[in-house]
Coordinates of C-alpha atoms in Angstrom, one line a residue:
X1 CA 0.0 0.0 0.0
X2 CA 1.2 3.2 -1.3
X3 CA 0.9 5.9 1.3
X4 CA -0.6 9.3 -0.3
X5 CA -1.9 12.4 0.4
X6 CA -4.7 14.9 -1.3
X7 CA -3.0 18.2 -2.2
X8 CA -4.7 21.0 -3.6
X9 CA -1.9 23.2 -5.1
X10 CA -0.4 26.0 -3.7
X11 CA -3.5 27.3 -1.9
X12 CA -3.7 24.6 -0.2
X13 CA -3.4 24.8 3.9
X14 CA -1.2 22.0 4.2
X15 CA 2.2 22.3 2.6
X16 CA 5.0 19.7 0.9
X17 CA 7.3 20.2 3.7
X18 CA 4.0 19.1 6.2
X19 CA 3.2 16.2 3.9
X20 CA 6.9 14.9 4.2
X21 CA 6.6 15.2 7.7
X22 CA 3.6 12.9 8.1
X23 CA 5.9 10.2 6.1
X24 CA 3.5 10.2 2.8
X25 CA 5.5 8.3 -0.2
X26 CA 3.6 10.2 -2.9
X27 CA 1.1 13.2 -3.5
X28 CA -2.4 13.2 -5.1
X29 CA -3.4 16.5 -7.2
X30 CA -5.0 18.0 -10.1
X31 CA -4.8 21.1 -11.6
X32 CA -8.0 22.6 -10.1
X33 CA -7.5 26.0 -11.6
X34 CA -7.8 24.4 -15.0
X35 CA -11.6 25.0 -16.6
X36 CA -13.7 21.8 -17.2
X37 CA -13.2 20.4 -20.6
X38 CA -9.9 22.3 -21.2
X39 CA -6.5 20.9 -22.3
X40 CA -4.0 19.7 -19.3
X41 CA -0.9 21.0 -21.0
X42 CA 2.5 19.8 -20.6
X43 CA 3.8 23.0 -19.0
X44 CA 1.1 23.1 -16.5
X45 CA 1.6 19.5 -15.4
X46 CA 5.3 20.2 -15.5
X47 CA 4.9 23.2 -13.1
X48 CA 2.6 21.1 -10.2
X49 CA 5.5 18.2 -10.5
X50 CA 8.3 21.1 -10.0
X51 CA 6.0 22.5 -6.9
X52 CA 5.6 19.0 -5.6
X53 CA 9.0 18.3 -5.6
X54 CA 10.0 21.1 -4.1
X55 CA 10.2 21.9 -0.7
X56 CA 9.8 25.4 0.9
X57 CA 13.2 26.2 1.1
X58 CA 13.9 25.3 -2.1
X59 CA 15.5 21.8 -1.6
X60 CA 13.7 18.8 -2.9
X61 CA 10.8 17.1 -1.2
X62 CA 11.2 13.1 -1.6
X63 CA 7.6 13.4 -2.9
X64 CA 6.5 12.8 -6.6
X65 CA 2.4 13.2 -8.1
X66 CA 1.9 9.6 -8.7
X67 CA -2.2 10.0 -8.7
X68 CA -4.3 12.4 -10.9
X69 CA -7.2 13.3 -8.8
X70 CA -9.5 14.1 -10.5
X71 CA -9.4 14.7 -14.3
X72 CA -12.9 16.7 -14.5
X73 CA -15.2 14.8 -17.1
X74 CA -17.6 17.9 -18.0
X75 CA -21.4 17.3 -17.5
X76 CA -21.4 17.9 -21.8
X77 CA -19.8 14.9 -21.8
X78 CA -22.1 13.1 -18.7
X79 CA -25.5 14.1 -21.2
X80 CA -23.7 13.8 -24.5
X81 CA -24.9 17.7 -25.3
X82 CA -23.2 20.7 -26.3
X83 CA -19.3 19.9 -26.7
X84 CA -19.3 16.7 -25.3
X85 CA -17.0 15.2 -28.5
X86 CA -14.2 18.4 -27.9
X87 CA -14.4 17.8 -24.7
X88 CA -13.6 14.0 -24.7
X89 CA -10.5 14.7 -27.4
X90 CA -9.1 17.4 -24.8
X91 CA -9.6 14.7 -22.3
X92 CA -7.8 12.3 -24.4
X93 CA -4.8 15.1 -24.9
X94 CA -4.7 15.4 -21.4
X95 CA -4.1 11.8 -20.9
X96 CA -1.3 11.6 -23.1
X97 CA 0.5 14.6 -21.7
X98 CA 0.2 13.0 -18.1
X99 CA 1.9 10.2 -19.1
X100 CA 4.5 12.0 -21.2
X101 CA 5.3 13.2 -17.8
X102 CA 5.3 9.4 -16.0
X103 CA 1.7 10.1 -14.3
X104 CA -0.4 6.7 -15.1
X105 CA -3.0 6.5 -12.5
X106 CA -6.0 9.1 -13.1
X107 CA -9.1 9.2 -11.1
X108 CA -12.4 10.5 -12.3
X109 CA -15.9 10.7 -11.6
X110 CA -18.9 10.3 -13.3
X111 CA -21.4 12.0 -10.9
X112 CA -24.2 14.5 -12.2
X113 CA -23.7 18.1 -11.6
X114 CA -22.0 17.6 -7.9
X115 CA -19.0 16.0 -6.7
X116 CA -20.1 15.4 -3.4
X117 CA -23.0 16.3 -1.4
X118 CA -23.5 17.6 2.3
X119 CA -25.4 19.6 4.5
X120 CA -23.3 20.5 7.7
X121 CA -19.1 20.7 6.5
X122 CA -17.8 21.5 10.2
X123 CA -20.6 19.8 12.6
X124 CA -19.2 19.5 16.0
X125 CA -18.5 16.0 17.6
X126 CA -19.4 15.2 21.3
X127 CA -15.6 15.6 22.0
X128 CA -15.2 19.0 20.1
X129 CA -14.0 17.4 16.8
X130 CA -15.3 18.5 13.8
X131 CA -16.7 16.6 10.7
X132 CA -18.7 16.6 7.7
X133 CA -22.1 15.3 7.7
X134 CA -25.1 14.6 5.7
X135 CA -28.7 15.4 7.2
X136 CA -31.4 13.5 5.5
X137 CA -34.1 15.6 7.0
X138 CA -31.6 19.0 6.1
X139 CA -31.4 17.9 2.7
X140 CA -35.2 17.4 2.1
X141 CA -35.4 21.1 3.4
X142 CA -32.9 22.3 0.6
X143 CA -34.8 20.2 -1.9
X144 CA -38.1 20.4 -1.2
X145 CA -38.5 24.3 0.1
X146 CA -34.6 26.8 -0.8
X147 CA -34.5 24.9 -4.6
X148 CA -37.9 24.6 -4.3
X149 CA -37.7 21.5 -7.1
X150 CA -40.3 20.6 -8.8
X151 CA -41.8 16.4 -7.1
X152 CA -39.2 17.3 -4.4
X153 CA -41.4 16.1 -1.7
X154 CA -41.8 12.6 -3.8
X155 CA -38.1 11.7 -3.6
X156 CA -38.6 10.9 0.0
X157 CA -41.0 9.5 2.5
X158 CA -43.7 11.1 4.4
X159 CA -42.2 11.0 7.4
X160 CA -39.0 13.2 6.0
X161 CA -41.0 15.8 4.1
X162 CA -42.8 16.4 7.5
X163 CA -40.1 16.7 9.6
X164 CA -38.5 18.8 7.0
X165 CA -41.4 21.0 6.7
X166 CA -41.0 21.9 10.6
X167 CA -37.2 22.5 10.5
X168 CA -37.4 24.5 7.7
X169 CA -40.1 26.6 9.4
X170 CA -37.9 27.3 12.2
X171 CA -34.5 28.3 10.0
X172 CA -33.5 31.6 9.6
X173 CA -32.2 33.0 7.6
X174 CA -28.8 32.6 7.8
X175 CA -29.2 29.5 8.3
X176 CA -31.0 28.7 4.7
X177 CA -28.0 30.1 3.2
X178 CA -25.7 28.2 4.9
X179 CA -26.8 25.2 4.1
X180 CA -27.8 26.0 0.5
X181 CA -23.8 26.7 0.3
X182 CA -22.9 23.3 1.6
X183 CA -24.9 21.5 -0.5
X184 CA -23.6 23.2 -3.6
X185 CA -20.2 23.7 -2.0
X186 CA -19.0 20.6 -4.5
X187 CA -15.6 19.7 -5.4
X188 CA -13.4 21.7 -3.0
X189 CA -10.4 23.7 -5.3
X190 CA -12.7 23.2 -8.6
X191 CA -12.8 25.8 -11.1
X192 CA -16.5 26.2 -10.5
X193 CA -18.6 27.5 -8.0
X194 CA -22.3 26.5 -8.3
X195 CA -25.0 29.1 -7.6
X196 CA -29.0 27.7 -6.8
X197 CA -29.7 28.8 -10.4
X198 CA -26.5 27.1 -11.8
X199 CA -28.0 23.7 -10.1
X200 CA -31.9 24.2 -11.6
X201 CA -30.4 24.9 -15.0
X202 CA -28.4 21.5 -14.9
X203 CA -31.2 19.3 -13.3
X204 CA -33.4 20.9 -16.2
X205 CA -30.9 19.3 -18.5
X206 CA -31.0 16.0 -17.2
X207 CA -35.0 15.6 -17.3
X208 CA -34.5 13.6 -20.1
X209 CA -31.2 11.9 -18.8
X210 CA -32.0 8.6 -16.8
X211 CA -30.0 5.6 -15.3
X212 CA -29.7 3.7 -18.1
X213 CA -28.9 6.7 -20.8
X214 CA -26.1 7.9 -18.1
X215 CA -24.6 4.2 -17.9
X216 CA -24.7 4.2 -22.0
X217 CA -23.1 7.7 -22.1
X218 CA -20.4 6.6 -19.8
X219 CA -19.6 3.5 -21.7
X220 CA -19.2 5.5 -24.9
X221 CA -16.9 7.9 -22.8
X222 CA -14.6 5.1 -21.9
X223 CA -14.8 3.1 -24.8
X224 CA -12.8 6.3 -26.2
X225 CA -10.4 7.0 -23.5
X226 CA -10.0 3.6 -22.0
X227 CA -8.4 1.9 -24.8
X228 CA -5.8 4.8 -25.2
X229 CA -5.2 4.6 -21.2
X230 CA -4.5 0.7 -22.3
X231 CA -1.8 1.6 -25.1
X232 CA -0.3 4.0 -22.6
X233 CA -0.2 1.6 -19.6
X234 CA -2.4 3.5 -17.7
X235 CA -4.7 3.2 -15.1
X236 CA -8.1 4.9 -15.0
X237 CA -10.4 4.3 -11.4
X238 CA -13.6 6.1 -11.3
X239 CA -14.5 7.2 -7.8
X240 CA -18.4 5.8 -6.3
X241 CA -21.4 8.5 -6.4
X242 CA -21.3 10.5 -3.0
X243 CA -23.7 9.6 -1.1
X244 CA -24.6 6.4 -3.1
X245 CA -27.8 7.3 -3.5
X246 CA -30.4 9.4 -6.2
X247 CA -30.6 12.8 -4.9
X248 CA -32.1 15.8 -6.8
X249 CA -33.8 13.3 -8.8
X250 CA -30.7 12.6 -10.7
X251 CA -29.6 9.2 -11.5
X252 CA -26.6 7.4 -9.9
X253 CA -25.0 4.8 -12.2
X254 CA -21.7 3.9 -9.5
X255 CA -22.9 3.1 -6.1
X256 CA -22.7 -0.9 -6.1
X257 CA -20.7 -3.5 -6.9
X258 CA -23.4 -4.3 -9.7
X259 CA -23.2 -0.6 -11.2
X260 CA -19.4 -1.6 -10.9
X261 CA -19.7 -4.9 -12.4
X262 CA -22.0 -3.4 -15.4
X263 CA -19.5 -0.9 -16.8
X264 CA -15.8 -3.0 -15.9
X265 CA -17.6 -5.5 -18.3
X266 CA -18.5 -3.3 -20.6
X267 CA -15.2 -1.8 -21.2
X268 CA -13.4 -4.8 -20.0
X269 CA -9.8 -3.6 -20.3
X270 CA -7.1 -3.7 -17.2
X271 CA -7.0 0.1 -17.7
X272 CA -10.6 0.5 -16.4
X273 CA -10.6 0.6 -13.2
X274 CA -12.0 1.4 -9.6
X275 CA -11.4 3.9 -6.7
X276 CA -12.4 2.2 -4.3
X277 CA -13.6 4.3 -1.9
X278 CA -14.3 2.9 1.6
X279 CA -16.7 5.9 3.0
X280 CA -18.6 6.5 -0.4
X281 CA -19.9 2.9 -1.1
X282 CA -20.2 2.6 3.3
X283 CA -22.0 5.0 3.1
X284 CA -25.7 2.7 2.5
X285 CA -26.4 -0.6 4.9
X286 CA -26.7 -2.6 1.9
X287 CA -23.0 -2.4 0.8
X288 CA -20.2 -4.1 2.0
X289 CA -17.2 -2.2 0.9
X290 CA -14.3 -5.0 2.3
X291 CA -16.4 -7.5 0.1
X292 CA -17.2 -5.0 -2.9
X293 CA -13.2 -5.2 -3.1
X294 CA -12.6 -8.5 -2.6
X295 CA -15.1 -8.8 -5.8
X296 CA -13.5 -6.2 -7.9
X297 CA -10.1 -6.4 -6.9
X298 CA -8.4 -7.0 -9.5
X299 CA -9.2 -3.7 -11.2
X300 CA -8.6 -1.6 -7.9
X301 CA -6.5 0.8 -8.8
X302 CA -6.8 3.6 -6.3
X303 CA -7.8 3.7 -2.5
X304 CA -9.8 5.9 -0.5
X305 CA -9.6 5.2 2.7
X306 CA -11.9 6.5 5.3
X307 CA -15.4 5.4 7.3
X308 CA -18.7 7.0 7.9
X309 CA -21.3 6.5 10.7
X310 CA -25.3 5.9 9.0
X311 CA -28.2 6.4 10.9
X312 CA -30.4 4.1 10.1
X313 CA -31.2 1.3 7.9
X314 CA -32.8 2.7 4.7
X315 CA -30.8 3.0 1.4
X316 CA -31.2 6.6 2.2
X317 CA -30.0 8.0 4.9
X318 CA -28.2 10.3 7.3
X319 CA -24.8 9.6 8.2
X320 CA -21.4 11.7 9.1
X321 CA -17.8 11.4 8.6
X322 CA -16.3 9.0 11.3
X323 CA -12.9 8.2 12.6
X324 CA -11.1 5.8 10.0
X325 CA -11.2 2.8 12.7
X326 CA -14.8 3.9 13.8
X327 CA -18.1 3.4 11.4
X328 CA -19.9 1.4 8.9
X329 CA -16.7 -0.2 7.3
X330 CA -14.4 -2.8 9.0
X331 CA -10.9 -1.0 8.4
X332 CA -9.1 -4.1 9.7
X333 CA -10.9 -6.3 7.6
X334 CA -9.9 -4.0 4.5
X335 CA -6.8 -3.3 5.1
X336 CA -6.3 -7.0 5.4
X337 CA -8.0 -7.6 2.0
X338 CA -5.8 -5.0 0.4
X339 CA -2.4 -6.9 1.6
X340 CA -4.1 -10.1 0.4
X341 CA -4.6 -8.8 -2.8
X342 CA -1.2 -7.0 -3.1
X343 CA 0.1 -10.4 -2.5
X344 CA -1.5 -12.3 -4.5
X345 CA -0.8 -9.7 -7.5
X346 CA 3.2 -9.7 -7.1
X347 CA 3.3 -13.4 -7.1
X348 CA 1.6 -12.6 -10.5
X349 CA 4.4 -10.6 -11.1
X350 CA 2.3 -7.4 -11.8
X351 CA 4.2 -4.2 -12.0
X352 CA 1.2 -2.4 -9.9
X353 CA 0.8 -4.6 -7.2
X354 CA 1.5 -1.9 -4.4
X355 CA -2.2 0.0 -4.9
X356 CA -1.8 3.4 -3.8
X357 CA -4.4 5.1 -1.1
X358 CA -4.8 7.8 0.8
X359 CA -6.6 8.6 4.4
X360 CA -9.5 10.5 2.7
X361 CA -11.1 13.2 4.7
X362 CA -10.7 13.4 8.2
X363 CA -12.0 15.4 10.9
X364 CA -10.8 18.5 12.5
X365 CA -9.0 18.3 15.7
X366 CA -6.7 19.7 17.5
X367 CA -4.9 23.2 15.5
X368 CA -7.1 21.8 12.3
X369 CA -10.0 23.6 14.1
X370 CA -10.0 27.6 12.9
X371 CA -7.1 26.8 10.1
X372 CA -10.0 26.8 7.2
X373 CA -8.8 24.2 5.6
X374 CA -10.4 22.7 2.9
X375 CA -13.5 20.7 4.2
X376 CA -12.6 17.4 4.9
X377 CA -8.9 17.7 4.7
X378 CA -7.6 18.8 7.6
X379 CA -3.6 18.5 8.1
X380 CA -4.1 16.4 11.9
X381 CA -7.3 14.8 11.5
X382 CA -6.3 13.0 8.4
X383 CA -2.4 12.4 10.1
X384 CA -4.2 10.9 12.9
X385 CA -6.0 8.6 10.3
X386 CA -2.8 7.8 8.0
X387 CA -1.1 6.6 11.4
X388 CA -4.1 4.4 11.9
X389 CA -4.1 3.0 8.5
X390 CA -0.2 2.8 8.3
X391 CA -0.4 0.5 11.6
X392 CA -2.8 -1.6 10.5
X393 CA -0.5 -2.3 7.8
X394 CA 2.5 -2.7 9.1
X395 CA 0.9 -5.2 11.4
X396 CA -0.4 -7.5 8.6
X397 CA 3.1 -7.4 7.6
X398 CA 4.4 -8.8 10.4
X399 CA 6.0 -12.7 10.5
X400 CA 3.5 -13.2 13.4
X401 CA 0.3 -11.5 11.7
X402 CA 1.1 -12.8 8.0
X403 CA 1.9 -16.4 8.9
X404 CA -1.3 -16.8 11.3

């Protein structure tokens, strides 16, 4: 296991020379700055690999980009409008220019109109730590009466929409505008910032759009890149929906093993591949994300580490980010599929049998709390987590552990 760390450029809170001292191996960017759909071009991707390298002082880091995180795949390209076919040749050119520069593990998404989705990004833990969470009964208020979209109220049960109703009557506000930023906040460091009006024009768009139509359009889109990735010995891994459920009445096409299974299979190439993402796919009672890899394994390419707490036992639901020992997934019993696996793939003599991960999100403790870090990535919070993880690992490589 490859031990990595989110970085989001230069703005980013947490620094090379704090990245070398939490003993990461390699660093996981993208060039946020860059507009959806544009052209990744050699001197840009030259410039992050100079800054990563680099420490503050001038003298070099040890640390190198090793995994592309993400390469934006425009929502032309998602509904197959506008300059979806420009956009999936830049995509292409970007592709080639990463690996002209010895980057061969990109991760994508293929989620309509938001990254991610939350309601609270700082809410306060009974020990003062600080985490993002998802409020079922916050996010029917959003939907139902600040977007105001049309058969809100039907995307949920009875139940919700009245509870909803009475929380929303009792918001100010303040507090409506707050959490209509969080749930459009999106990608943190992306080029775009999504306004209320932004999000009705793009659900308009996908009216017509639904499970099946995204699943076709994202088979077309890798039946163009993946082959390429394939003659470049790359790797592509697209990242599970977040949460892994339909919200805004927009399909989801990557939030189990059999949306997995559907589109591996349909593009079956070694160079499509999976993010596995521990917190994403945990994040319904229905999944099992140490078995999900165990089933997919072999086209892991990326890890996302981290767990979440659910609240309940519906496929929808509330839930919040936990400690990386604490939640829905067993970390153990991961991180002991993930050596398994590792093994089992040098044996085969594959040159990628180390998958890389990284502790993804964390909560704020400690000096994390007032730094205004980008949500979710906190420099401690997720330390605290890579030490977990990098025990747990160490441990399984142990005579005494490995041999029992």
């Amino acid at each position: 296991m490859r031990q990595t760390w989110r970085w989001f450029g230069p703005k980013d809170r947490v620094s090379i020379d704090d990245m070398m001292q939490a003993g990461v191996e390699g660093v996981v960017s993208a060039l946020h700055h860059v507009p959806t759909g544009a052209v990744w071009t050699p001197e840009e991707i030259a410039d992050r690999k100079r800054v990563i390298a680099t420490r503050r002082d001038g003298r070099p880091s040890s640390l190198t980009w090793d995994v592309v995180e993400s390469l934006p795949v425009s929502e032309d390209i998602k509904k197959q409008k506008g300059d979806w076919k420009t956009h999936v040749a830049n995509w292409k050119t970007s592709m080639q220019h990463l690996s002209d520069a010895g980057i061969d593990v990109i991760c994508y998404n293929f989620m309509p109109v938001l990254d991610w989705t939350r309601t609270n990004l700082a809410w306060e833990r009974p020990n003062g730590a600080r985490c993002m969470r998802f409020d079922l009964i916050d996010f029917a208020a959003f939907d139902i009466h600040i977007l105001e979209r049309p058969g809100a109220a039907e995307s949920f049960p009875d139940a919700v929409v009245a509870e909803a109703a009475e929380r929303f009557a009792r918001m100010e506000d303040a507090q409506k505008e707050q959490l209509a930023g969080n749930v459009v906040f999106g990608l943190p460091g992306a080029a775009e910032k999504f306004t209320l009006d932004d999000v009705k024009a793009h659900l308009a768009e996908y009216d017509s759009i639904s499970e099946a139509q995204l699943q076709s359009n994202m088979i077309d889109f890798l039946s163009e890149v993946a082959p390429m990735a394939q003659d470049l010995g790359m790797r592509l891994c697209c990242h599970p929906d977040d949460p892994p459920f339909p919200l805004l009445g927009l399909p989801r096409i990557m939030s189990t093993e059999a949306h997995y299974r559907k589109i591996l299979d349909a593009v079956d190439l070694p160079s499509n591949g999976v993010t596995l993402c521990t917190g994403s796919l945990g994040a319904r009672p229905d999944n099992n994300p140490v078995e999900i890899f165990k089933a997919l394994a072999d086209r892991v390419h990326f890890l996302h580490l981290r767990n979440v707490s659910i609240e309940g036992t519906e496929v929808m639901n509330s839930l919040y980010e936990d400690e990386h020992l604490s939640g829905h997934t067993d970390m153990v019993a991961m991180v002991a599929a993930v050596v398994a696996e590792e093994r089992r793939r040098k044996a085969a003599g594959r040159a990628d049998w180390s998958i890389p991960f990284r502790p993804d999100h964390g909560q704020d403790i400690l000096d994390d709390i007032g730094r205004e870090a980008q949500p979710g990535y906190p420099a401690i919070g997720r330390l605290k987590g890579l030490a977990e993880l990098r025990g747990l690992y160490r441990a399984f490589q142990h005579p005494m552990v490995a041999g029992a």
